[in-house]
PDB file of C-alpha atoms in Angstrom:
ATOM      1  CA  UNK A  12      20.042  44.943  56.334  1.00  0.00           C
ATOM      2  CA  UNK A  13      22.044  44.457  53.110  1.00  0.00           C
ATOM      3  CA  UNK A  14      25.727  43.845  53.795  1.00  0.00           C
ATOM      4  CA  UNK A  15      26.843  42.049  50.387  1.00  0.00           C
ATOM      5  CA  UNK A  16      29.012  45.099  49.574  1.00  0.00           C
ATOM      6  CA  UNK A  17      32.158  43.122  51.049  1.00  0.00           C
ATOM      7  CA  UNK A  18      31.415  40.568  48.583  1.00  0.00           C
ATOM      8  CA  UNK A  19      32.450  43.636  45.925  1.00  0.00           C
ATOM      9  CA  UNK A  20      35.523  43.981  47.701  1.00  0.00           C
ATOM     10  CA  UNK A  21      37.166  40.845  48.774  1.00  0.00           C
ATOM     11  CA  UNK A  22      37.273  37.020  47.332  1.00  0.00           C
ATOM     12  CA  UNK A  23      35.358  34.504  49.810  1.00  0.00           C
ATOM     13  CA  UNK A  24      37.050  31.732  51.270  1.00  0.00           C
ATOM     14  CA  UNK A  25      34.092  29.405  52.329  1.00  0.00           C
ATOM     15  CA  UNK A  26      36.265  26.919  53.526  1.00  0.00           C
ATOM     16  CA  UNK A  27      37.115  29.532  56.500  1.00  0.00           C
ATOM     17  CA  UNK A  28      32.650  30.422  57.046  1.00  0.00           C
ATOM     18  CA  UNK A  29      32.569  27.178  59.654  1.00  0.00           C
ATOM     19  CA  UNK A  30      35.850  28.361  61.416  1.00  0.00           C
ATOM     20  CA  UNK A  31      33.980  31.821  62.044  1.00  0.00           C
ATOM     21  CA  UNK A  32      30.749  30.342  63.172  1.00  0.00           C
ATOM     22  CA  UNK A  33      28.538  30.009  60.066  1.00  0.00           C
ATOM     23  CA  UNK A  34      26.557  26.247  59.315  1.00  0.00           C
ATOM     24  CA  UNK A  35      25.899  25.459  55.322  1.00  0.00           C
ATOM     25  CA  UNK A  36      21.826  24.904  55.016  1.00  0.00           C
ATOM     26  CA  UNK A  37      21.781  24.138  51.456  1.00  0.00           C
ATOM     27  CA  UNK A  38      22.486  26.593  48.910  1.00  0.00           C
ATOM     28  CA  UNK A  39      23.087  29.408  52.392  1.00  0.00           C
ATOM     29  CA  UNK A  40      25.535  30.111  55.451  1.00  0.00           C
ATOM     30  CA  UNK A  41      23.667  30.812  58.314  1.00  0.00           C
ATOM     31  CA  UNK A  42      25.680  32.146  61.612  1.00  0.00           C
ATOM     32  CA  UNK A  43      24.285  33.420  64.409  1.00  0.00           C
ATOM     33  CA  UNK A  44      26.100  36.105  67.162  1.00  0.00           C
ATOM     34  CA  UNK A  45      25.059  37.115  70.517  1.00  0.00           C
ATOM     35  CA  UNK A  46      25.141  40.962  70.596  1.00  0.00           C
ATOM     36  CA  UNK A  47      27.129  41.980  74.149  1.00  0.00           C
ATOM     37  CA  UNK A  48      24.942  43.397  77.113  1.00  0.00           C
ATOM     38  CA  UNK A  49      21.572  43.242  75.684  1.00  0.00           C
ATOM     39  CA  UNK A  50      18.874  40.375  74.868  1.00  0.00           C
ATOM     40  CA  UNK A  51      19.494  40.680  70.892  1.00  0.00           C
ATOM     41  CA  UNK A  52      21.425  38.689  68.662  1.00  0.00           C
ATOM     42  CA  UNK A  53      22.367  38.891  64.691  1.00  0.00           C
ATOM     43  CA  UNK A  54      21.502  36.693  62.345  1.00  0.00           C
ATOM     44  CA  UNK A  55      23.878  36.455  59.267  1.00  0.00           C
ATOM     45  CA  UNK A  56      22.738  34.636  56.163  1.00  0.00           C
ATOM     46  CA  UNK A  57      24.964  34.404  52.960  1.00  0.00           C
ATOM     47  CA  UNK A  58      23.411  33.412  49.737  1.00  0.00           C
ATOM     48  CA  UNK A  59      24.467  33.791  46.213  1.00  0.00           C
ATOM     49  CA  UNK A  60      26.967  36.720  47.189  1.00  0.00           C
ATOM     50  CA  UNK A  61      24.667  38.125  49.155  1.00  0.00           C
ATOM     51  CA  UNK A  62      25.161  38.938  52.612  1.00  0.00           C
ATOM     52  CA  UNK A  63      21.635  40.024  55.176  1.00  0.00           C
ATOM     53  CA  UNK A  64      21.765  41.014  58.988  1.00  0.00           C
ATOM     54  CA  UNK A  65      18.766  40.665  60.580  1.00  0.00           C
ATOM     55  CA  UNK A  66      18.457  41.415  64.454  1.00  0.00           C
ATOM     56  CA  UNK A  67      16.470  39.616  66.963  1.00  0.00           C
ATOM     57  CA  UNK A  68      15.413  39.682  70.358  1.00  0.00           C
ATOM     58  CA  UNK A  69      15.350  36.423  72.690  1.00  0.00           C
ATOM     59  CA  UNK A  70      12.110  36.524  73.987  1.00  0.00           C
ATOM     60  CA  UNK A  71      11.460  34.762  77.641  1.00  0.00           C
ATOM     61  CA  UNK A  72       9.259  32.186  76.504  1.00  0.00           C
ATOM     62  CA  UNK A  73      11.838  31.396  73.391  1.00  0.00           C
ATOM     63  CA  UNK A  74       9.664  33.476  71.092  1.00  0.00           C
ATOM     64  CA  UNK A  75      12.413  35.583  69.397  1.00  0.00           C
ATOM     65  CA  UNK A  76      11.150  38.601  67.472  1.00  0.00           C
ATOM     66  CA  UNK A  77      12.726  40.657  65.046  1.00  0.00           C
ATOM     67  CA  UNK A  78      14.128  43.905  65.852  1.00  0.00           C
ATOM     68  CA  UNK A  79      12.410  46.164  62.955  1.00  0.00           C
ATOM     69  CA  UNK A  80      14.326  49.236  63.356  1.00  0.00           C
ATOM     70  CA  UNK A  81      18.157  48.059  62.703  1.00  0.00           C
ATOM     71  CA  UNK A  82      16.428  47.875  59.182  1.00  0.00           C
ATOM     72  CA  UNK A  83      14.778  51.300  59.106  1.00  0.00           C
ATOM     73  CA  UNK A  84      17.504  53.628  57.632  1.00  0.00           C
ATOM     74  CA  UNK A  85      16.252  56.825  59.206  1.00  0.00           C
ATOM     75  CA  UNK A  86      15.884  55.146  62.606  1.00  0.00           C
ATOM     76  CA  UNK A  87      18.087  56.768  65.089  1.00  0.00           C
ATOM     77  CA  UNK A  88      19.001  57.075  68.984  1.00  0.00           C
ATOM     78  CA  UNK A  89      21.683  55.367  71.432  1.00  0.00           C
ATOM     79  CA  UNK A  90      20.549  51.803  71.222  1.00  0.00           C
ATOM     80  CA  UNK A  91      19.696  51.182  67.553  1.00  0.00           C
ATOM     81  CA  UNK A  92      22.981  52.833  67.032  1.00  0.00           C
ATOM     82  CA  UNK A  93      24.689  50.521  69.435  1.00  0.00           C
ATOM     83  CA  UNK A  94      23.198  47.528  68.114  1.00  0.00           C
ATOM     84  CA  UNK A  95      24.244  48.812  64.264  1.00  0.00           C
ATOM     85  CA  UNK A  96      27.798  49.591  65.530  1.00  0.00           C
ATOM     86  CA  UNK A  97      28.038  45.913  66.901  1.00  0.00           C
ATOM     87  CA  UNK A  98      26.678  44.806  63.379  1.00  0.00           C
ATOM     88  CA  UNK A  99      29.170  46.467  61.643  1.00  0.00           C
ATOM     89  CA  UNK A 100      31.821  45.129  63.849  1.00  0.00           C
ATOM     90  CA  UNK A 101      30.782  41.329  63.311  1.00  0.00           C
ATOM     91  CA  UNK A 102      30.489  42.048  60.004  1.00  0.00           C
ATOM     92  CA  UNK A 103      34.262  43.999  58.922  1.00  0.00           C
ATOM     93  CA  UNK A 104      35.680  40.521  61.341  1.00  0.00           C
ATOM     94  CA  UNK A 105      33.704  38.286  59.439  1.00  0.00           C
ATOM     95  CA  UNK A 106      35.500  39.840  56.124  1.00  0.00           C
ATOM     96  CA  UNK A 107      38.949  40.359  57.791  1.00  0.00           C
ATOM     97  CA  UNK A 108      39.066  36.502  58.874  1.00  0.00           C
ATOM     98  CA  UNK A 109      37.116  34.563  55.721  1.00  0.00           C
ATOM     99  CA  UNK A 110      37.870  37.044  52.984  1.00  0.00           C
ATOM    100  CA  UNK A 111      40.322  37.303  50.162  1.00  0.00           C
ATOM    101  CA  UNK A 112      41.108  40.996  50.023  1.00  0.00           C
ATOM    102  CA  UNK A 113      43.002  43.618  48.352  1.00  0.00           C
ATOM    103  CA  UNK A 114      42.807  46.029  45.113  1.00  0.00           C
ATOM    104  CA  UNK A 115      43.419  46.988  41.774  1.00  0.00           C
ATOM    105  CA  UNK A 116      44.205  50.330  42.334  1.00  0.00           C
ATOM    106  CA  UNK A 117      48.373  50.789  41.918  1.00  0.00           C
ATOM    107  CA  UNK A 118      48.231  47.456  39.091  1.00  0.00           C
ATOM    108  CA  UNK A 119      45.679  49.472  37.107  1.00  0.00           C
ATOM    109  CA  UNK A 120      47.706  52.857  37.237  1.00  0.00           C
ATOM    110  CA  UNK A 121      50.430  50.937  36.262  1.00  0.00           C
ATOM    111  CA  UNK A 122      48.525  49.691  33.286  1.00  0.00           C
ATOM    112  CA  UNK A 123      47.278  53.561  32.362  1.00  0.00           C
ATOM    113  CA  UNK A 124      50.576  55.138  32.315  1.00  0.00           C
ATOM    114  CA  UNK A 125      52.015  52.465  30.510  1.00  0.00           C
ATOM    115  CA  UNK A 126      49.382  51.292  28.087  1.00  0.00           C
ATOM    116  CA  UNK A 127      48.326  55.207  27.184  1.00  0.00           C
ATOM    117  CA  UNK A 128      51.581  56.956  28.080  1.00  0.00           C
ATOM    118  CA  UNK A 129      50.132  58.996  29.931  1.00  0.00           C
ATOM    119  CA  UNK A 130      50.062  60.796  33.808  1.00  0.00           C
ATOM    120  CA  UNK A 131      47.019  61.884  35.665  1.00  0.00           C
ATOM    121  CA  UNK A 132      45.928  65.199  36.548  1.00  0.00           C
ATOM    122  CA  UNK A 133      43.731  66.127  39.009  1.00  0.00           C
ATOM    123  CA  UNK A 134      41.796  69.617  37.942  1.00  0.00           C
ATOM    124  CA  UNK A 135      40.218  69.611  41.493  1.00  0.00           C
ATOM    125  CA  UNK A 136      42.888  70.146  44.026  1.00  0.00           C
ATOM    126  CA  UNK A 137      41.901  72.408  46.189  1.00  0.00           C
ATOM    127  CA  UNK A 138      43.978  75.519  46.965  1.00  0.00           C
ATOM    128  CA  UNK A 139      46.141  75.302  49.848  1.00  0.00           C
ATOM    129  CA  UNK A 140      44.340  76.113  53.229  1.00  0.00           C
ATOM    130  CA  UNK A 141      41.391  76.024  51.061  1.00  0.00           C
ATOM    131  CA  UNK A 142      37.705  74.730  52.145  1.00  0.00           C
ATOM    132  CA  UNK A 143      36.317  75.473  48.901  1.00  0.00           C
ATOM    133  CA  UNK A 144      34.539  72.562  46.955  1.00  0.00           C
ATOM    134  CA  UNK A 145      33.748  71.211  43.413  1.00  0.00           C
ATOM    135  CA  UNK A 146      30.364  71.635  42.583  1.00  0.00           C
ATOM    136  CA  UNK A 147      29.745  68.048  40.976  1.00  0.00           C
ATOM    137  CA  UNK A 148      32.138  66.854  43.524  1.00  0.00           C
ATOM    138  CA  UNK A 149      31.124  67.023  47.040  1.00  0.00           C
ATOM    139  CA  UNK A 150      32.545  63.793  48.810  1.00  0.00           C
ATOM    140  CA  UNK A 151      35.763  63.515  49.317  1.00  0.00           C
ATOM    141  CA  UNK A 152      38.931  64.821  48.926  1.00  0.00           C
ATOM    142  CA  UNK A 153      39.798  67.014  45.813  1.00  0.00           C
ATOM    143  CA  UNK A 154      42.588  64.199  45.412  1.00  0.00           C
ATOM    144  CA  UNK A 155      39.993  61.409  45.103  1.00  0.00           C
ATOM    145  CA  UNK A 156      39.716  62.140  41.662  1.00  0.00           C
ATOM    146  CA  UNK A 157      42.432  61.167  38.859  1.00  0.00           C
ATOM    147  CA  UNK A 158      41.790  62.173  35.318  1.00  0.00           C
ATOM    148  CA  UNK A 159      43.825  60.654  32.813  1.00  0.00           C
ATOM    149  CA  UNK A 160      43.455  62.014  29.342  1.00  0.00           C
ATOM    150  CA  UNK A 161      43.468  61.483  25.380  1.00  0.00           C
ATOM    151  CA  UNK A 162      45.731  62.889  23.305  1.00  0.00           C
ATOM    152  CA  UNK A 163      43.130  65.476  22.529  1.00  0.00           C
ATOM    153  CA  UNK A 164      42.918  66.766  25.991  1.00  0.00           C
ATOM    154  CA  UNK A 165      39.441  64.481  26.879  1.00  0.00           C
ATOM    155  CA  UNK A 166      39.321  62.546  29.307  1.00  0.00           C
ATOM    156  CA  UNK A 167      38.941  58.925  29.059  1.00  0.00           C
ATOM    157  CA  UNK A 168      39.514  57.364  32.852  1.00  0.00           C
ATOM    158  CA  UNK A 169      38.075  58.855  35.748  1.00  0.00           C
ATOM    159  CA  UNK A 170      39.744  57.012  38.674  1.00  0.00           C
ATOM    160  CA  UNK A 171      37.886  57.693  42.141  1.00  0.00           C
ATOM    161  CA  UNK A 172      37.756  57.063  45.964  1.00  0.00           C
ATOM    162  CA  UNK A 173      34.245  56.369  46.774  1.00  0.00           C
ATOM    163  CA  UNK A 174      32.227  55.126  49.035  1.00  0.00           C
ATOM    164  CA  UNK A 175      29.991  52.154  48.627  1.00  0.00           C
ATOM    165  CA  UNK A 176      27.050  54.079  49.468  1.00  0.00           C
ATOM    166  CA  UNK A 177      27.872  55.938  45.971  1.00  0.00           C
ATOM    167  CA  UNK A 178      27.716  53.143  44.695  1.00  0.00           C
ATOM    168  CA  UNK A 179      23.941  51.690  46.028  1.00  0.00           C
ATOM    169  CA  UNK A 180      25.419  49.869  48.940  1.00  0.00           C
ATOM    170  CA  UNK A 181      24.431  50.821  52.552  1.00  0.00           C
ATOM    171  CA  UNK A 182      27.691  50.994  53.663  1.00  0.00           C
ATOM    172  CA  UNK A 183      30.296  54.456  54.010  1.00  0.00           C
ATOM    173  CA  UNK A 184      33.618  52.333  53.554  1.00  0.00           C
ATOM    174  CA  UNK A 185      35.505  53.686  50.962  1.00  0.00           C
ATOM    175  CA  UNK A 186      36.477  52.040  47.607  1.00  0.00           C
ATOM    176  CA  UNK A 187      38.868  52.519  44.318  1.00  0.00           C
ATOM    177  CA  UNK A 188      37.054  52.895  41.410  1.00  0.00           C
ATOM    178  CA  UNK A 189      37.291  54.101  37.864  1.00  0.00           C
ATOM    179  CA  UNK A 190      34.603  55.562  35.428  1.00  0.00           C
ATOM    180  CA  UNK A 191      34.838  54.413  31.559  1.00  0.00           C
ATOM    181  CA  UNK A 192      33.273  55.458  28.417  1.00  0.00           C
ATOM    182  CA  UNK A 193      31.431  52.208  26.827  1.00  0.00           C
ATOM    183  CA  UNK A 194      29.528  51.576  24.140  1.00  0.00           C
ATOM    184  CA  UNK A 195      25.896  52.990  24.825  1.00  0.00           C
ATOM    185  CA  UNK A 196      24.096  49.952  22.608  1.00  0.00           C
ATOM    186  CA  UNK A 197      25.926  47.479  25.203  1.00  0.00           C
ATOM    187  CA  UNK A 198      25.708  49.334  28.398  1.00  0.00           C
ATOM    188  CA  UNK A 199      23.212  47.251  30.017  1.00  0.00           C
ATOM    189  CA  UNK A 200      24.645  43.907  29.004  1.00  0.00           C
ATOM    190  CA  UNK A 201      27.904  45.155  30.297  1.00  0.00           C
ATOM    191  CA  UNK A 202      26.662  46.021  33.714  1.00  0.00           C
ATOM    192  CA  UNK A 203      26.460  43.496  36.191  1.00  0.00           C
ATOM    193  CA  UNK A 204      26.141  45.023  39.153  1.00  0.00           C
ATOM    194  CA  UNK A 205      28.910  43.420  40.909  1.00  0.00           C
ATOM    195  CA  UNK A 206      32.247  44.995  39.545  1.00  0.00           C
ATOM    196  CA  UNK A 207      30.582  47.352  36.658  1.00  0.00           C
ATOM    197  CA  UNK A 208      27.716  49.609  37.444  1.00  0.00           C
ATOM    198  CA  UNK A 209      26.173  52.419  36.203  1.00  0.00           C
ATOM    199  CA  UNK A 210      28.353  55.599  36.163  1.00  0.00           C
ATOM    200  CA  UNK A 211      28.159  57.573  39.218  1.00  0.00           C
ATOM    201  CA  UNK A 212      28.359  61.365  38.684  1.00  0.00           C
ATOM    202  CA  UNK A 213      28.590  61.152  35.091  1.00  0.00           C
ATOM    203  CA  UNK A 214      25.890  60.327  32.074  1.00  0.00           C
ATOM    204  CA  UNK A 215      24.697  56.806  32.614  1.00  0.00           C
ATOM    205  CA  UNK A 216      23.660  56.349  28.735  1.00  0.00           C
ATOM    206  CA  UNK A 217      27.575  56.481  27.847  1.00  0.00           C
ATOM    207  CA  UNK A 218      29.795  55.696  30.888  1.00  0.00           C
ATOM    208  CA  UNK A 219      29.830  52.884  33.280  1.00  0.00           C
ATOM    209  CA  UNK A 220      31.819  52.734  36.916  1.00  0.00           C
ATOM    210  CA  UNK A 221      33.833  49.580  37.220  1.00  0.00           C
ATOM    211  CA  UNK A 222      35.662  48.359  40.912  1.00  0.00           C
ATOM    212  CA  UNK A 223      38.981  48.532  41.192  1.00  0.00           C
ATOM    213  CA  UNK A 224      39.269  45.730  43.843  1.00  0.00           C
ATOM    214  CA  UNK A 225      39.998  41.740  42.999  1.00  0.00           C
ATOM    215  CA  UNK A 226      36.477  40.818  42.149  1.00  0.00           C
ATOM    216  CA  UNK A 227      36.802  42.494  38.507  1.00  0.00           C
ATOM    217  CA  UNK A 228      38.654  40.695  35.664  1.00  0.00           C
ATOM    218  CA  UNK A 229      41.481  42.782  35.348  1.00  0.00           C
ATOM    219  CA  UNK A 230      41.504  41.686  31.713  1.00  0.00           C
ATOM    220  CA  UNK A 231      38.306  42.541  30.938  1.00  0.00           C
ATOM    221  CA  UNK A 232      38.880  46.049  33.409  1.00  0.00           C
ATOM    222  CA  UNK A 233      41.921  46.386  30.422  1.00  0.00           C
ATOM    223  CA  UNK A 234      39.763  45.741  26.751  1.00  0.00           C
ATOM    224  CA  UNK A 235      36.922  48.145  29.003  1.00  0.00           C
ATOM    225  CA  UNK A 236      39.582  50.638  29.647  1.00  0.00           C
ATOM    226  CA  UNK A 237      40.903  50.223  25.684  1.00  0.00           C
ATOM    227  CA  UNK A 238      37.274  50.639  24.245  1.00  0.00           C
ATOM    228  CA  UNK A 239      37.321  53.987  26.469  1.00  0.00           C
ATOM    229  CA  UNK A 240      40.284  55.375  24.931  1.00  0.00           C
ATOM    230  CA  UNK A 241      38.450  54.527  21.491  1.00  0.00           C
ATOM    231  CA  UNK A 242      35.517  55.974  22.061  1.00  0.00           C
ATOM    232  CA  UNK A 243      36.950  59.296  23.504  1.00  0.00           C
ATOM    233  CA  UNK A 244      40.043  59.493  21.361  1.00  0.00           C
ATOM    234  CA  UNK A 245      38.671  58.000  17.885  1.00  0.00           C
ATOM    235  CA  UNK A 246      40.308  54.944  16.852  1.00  0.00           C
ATOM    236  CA  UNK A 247      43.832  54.224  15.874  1.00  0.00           C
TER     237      UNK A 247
END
């Protein structure tokens, strides 16, 4: 199972992998942890920010076989479930003790309200002691959206609370990120699929989704963020 999402998150800081349990085999870390009261153990391999589980079973004559269901999504009951939940667990430690991590989010809404003089609103707050939801919304809070606007009432910066999963990522933890006009004749050279991807809940052919955590450039989140107001706003 895919994992690499905490590598869109967080900085590595490889010299900390051995401390934790991983061994370098050329270009890849390879660790390997016992999984508590059964037979099964995870296999973690991290190559070229990317980060795979796989899940075995020590077999009594040493013949270890993989565990194909921790990879089927749809696959559910008590035990896959416990062996996903221990996953998960060795996984968020593994981040917590050899990761870098922390976000963009209050810098860049610094740079928005100073940059653009301007203040977000958010158009859907729910009523009070309301369970009513936005139709092109439906994860969330109404508060996990932040629209911040051109002086001719467009918006130009969608800020958002996400999830990773909203993102491509098989993984529910939650994330700051903010949705950008760009040029549509660049789009696909600008994506990279690491900080910038392609817009989520909004037309991919003109708007792209960029991470608000400290893999992005915060420079290059800044001209992006620029060229939005440009696009939406006409230039100065």
């Amino acid at each position: 199972m895919d994992y690499s999402y905490i590598f869109r998150s967080a900085v590595p800081d490889y010299p900390k992998f051995e401390k934790f349990g991983f061994e370098k085999h050329g270009d890849s870390y390879i660790c390997k942890k016992l999984l508590s009261e059964t037979d099964f153990y995870v296999l973690l391999t991290v190559h070229d920010e990317k980060l795979i589980a796989e899940v075995y079973e020590t077999g009594a004559d040493f013949s270890d076989s993989k565990y194909a269901l921790f990879d089927v999504k749809n696959a559910n009951g008590s035990f896959v479930s416990q062996i996903r939940s221990q996953v998960q667990n060795i996984v968020e430690d593994f981040q917590n003790s050899c990761f870098v991590k922390s976000d963009l989010h209050e810098k860049y809404v610094q740079f928005l309200e100073t940059e653009f003089n301007c203040k977000p609103d958010f158009p859907w707050t729910a009523p009070e002691n309301s369970a009513e939801s936005h139709s092109s919304f439906k994860t969330g809070r109404y508060d996990d959206y932040a629209v911040y606007r051109c002086p001719n009432n467009k918006w130009f910066a969608l800020v958002m609370n996400i999830t990773y999963k909203n993102l491509g990522f098989e993984n529910d933890e939650k994330v700051f990120a903010v949705n950008l006009k760009a040029d549509k004749e660049r789009i696909n050279e600008i994506i990279d699929k690491k900080s910038i991807f392609p817009a989520y809940h909004m037309s991919k052919k003109h708007w792209i989704t960029v991470l608000l955590t400290n893999v992005t450039d915060f420079e290059k989140l800044c001209a992006l963020t620029k060229q939005s107001f440009e696009l939406v706003n006409g230039k100065k």
